[in-house]
mmCIF file of C-alpha atoms in Angstrom:
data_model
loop_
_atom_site.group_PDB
_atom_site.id
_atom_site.type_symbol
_atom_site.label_atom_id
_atom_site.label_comp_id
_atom_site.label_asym_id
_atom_site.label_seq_id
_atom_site.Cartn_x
_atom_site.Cartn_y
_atom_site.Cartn_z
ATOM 1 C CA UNK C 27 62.242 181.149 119.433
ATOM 2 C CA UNK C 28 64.525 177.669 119.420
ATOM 3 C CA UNK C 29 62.171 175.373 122.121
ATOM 4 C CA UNK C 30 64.590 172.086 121.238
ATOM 5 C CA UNK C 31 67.954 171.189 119.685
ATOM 6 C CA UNK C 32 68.534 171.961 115.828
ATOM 7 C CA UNK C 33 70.619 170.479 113.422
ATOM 8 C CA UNK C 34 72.921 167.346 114.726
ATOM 9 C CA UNK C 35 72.362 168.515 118.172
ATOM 10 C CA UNK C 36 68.876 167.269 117.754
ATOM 11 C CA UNK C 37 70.360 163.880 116.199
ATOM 12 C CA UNK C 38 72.501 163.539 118.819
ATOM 13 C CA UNK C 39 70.324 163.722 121.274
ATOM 14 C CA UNK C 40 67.889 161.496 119.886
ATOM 15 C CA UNK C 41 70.466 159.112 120.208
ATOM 16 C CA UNK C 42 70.989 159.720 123.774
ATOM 17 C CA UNK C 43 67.008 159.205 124.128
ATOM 18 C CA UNK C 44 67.187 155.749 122.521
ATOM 19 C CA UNK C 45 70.387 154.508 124.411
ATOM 20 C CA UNK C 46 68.706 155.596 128.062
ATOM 21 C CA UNK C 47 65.430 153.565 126.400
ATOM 22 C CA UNK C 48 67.016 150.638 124.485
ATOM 23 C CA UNK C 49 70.816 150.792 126.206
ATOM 24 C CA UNK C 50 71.649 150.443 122.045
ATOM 25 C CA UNK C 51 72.011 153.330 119.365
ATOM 26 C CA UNK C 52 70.589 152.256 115.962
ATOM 27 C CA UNK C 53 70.666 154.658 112.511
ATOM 28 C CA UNK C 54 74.008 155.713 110.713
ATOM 29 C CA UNK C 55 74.575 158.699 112.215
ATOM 30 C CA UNK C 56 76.591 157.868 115.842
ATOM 31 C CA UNK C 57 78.301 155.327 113.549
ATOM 32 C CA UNK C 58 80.005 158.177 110.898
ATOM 33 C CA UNK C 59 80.109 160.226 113.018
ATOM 34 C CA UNK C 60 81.611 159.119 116.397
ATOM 35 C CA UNK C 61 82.960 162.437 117.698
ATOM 36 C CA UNK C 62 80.055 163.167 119.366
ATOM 37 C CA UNK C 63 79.778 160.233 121.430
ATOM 38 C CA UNK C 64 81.372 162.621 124.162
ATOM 39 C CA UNK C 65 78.376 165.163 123.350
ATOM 40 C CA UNK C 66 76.156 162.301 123.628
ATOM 41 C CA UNK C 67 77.149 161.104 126.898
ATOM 42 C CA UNK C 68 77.329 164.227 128.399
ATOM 43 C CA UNK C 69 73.365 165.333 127.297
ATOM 44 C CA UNK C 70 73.141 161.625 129.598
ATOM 45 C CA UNK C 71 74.997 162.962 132.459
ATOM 46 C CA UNK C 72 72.932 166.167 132.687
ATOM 47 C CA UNK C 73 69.866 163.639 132.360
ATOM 48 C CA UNK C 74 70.906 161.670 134.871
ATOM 49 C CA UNK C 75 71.549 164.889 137.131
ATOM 50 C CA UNK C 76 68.365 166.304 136.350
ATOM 51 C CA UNK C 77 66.219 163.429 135.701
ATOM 52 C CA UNK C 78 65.055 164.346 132.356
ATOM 53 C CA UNK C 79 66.062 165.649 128.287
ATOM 54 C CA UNK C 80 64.854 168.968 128.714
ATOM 55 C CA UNK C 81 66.531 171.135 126.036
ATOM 56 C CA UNK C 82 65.811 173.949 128.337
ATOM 57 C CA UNK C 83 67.903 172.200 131.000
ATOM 58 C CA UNK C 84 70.569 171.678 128.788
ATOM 59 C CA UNK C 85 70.548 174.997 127.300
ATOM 60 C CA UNK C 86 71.423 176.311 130.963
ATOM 61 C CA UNK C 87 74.211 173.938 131.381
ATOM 62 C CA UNK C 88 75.836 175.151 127.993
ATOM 63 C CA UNK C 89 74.854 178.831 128.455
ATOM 64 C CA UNK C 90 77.067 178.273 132.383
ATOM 65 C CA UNK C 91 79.581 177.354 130.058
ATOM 66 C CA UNK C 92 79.533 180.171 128.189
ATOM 67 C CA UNK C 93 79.365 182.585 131.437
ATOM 68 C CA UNK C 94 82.679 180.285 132.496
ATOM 69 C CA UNK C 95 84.441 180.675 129.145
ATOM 70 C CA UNK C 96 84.027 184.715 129.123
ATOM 71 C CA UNK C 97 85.137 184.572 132.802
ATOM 72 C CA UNK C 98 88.367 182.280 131.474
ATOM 73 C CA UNK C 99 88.691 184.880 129.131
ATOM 74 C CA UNK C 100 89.184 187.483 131.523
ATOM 75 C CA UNK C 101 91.485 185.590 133.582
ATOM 76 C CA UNK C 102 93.630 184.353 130.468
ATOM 77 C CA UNK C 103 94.059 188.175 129.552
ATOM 78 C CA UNK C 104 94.850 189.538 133.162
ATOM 79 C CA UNK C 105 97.407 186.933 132.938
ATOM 80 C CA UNK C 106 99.163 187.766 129.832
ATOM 81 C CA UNK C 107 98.539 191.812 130.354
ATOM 82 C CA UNK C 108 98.688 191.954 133.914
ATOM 83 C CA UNK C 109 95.808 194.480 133.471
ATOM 84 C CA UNK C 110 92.626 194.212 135.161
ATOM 85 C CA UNK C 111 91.157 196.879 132.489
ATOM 86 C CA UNK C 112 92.772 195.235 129.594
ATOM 87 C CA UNK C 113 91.449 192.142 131.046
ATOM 88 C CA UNK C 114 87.911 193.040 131.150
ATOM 89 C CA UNK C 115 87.625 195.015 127.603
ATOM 90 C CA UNK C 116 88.614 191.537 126.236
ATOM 91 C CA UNK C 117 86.056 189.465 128.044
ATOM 92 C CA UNK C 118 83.596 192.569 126.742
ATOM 93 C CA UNK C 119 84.966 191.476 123.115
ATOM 94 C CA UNK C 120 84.408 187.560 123.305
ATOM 95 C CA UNK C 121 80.701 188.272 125.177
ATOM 96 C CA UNK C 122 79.730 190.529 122.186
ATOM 97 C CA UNK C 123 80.944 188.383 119.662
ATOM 98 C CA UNK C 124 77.361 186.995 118.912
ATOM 99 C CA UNK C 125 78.277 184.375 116.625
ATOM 100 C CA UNK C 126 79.574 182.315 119.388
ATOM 101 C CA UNK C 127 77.467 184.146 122.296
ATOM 102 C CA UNK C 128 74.223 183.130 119.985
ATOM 103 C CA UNK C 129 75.965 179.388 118.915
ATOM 104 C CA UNK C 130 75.405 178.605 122.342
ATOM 105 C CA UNK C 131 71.394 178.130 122.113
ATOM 106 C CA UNK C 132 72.966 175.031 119.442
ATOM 107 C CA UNK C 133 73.943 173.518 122.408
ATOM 108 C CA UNK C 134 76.493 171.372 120.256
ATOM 109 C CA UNK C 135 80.365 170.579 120.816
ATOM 110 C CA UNK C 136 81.618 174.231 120.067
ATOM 111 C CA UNK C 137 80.229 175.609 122.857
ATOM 112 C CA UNK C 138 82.055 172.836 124.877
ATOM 113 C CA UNK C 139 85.189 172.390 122.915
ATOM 114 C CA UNK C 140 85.555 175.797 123.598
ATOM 115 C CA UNK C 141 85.278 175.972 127.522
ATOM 116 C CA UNK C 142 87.269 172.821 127.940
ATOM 117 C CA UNK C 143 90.482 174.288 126.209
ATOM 118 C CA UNK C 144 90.491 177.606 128.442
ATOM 119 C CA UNK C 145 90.026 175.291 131.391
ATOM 120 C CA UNK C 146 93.595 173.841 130.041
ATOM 121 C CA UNK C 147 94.710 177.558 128.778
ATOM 122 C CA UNK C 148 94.556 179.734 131.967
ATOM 123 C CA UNK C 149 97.002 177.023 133.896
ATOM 124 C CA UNK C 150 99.761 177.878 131.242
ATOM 125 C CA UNK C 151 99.155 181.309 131.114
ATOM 126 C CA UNK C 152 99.259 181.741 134.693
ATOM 127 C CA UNK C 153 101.679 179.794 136.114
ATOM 128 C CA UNK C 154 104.179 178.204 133.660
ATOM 129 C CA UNK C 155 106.665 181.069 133.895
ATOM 130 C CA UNK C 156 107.170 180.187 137.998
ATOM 131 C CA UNK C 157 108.517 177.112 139.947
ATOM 132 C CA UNK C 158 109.545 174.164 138.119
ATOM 133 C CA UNK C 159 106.288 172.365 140.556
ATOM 134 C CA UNK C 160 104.054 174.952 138.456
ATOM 135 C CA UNK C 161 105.158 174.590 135.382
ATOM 136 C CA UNK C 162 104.953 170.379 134.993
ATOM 137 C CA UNK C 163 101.058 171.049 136.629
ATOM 138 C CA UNK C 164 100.128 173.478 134.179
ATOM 139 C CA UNK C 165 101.773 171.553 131.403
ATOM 140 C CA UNK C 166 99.783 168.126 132.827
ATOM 141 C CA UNK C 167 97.017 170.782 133.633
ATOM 142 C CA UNK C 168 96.522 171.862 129.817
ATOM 143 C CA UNK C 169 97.514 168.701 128.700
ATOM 144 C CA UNK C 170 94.549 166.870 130.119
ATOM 145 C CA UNK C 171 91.878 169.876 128.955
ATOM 146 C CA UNK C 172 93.100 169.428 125.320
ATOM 147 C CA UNK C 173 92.838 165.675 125.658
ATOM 148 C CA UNK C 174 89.049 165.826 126.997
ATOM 149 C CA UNK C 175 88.760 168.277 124.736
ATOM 150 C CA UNK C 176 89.772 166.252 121.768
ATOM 151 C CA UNK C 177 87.029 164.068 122.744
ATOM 152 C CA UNK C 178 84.315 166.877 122.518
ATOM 153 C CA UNK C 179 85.673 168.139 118.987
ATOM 154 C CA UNK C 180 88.741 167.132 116.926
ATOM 155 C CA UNK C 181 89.927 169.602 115.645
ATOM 156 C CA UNK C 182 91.438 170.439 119.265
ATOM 157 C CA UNK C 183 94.171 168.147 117.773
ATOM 158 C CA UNK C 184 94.914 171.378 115.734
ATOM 159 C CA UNK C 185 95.674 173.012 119.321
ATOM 160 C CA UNK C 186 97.224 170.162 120.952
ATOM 161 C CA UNK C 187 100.018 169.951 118.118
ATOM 162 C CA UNK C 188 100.487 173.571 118.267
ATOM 163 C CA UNK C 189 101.130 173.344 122.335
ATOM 164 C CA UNK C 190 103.580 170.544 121.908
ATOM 165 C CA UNK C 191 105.619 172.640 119.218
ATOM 166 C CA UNK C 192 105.379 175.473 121.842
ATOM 167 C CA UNK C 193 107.054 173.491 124.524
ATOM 168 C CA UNK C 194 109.762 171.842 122.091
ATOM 169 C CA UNK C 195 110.645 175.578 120.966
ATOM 170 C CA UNK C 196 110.729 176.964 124.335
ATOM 171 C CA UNK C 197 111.980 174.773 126.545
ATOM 172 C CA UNK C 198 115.537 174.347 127.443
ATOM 173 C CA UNK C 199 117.708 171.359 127.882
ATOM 174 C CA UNK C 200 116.052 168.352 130.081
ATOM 175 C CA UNK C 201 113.060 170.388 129.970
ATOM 176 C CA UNK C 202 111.887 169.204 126.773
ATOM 177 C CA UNK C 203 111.154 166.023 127.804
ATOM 178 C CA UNK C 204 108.103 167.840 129.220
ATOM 179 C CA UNK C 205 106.861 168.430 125.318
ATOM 180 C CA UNK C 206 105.535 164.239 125.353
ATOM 181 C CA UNK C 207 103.362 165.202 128.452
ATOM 182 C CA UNK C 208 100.616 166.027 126.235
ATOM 183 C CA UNK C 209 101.101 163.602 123.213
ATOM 184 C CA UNK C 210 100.974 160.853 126.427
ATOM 185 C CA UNK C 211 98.014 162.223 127.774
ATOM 186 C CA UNK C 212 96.123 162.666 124.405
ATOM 187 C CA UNK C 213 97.076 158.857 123.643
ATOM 188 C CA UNK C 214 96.074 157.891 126.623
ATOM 189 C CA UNK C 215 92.561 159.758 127.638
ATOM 190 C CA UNK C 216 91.748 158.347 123.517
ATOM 191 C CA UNK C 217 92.413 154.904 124.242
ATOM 192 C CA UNK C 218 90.965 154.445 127.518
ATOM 193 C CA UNK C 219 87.999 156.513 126.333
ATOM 194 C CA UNK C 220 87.721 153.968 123.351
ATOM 195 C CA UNK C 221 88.285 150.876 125.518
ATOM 196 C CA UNK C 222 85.309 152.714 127.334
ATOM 197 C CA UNK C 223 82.609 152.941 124.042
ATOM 198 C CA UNK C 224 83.729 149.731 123.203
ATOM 199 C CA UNK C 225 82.609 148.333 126.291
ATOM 200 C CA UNK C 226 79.119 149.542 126.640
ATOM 201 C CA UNK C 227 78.497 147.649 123.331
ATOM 202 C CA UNK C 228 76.035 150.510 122.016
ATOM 203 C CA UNK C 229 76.281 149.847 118.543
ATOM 204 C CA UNK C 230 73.075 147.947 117.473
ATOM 205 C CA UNK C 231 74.362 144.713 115.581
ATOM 206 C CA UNK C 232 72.149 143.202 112.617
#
């Protein structure tokens, strides 16, 4: 069986190793390949919960995220079908779709990336056909989700383009202005998230 991360997982935590040791990342990987500075950062949060880079530790974390995406699943479909049995035969679906159910052991950015942009999903599913309250917090709601999620894997930028053509198509009149909600957010969870790397100064100079 897998007993530790595979393929850039294991890189990238590696990295995370060396920055908790050395508070500097060395090599050329984090440096072409910057995306998964989020990825990296979070394997630190769970060590800093936890107290330690157990892969088994992480595994759980991701594998929770898993359990939340299938249950995001279910609520995303009750939503749209308004049927608790439709509902549930899709959330059967996504957990026996073993290329993603087994991805998870990779414990890598799809896993995330994926979990992150039903968090921002279910709001708009849910509640943007209500009060005009409901639908600027699911729009700021999904908006944020796709942003973070950005962070974890860009080619969420494929989804967050998609969302903003959604809104410009559908909404009517003054209500369009709503469509630069997430183009605002996504500049602005980037930046400050950049401002952020660039001040922990992790990048080993020679």
């Amino acid at each position: 069986g897998i007993i530790g991360p595979i393929d850039d997982a294991w890189v990238v935590m590696d990295n995370a190793i060396t920055l908790k040791d050395t508070g500097v990342i060395d090599g050329w990987y984090m440096v072409s390949n910057p995306q998964n500075l989020f990825l990296m950062y979070l394997y630190l949060g769970i060590e800093g919960i936890f107290n330690t880079f157990s892969y088994q530790i992480t595994f759980i974390v991701f594998a929770l995220m898993h359990v939340g995406s299938a249950f995001l699943v279910y609520k995303c479909a009750e939503a749209v079908s308004k049927n608790q049995i439709s509902a549930f035969i899709t959330m059967q679906l996504f957990i026996f779709c073993y290329q993603i159910t087994l991805h998870v052991t990779n414990i890598y950015t799809d896993t995330l990336q994926l979990f992150i942009i039903l968090l921002g999903l279910y709001p708009v599913l849910r509640f943007a056909e209500s009060t005009w309250k409901n639908l600027i917090f699911s729009i700021l709601a999904a908006s944020v989700a796709f942003s973070v999620g950005f962070l974890a894997k860009g080619t969420t930028l494929v989804l967050i383009i998609a969302f903003v053509l959604l809104l410009v198509i559908n909404l009517k009149g003054k209500k369009k202005i709503l469509a630069t909600i997430p183009i605002i957010m996504l500049l602005t969870i980037n930046t400050s998230w950049n401002s952020f790397i660039d001040s922990q100064e992790i990048y080993q100079v020679d």
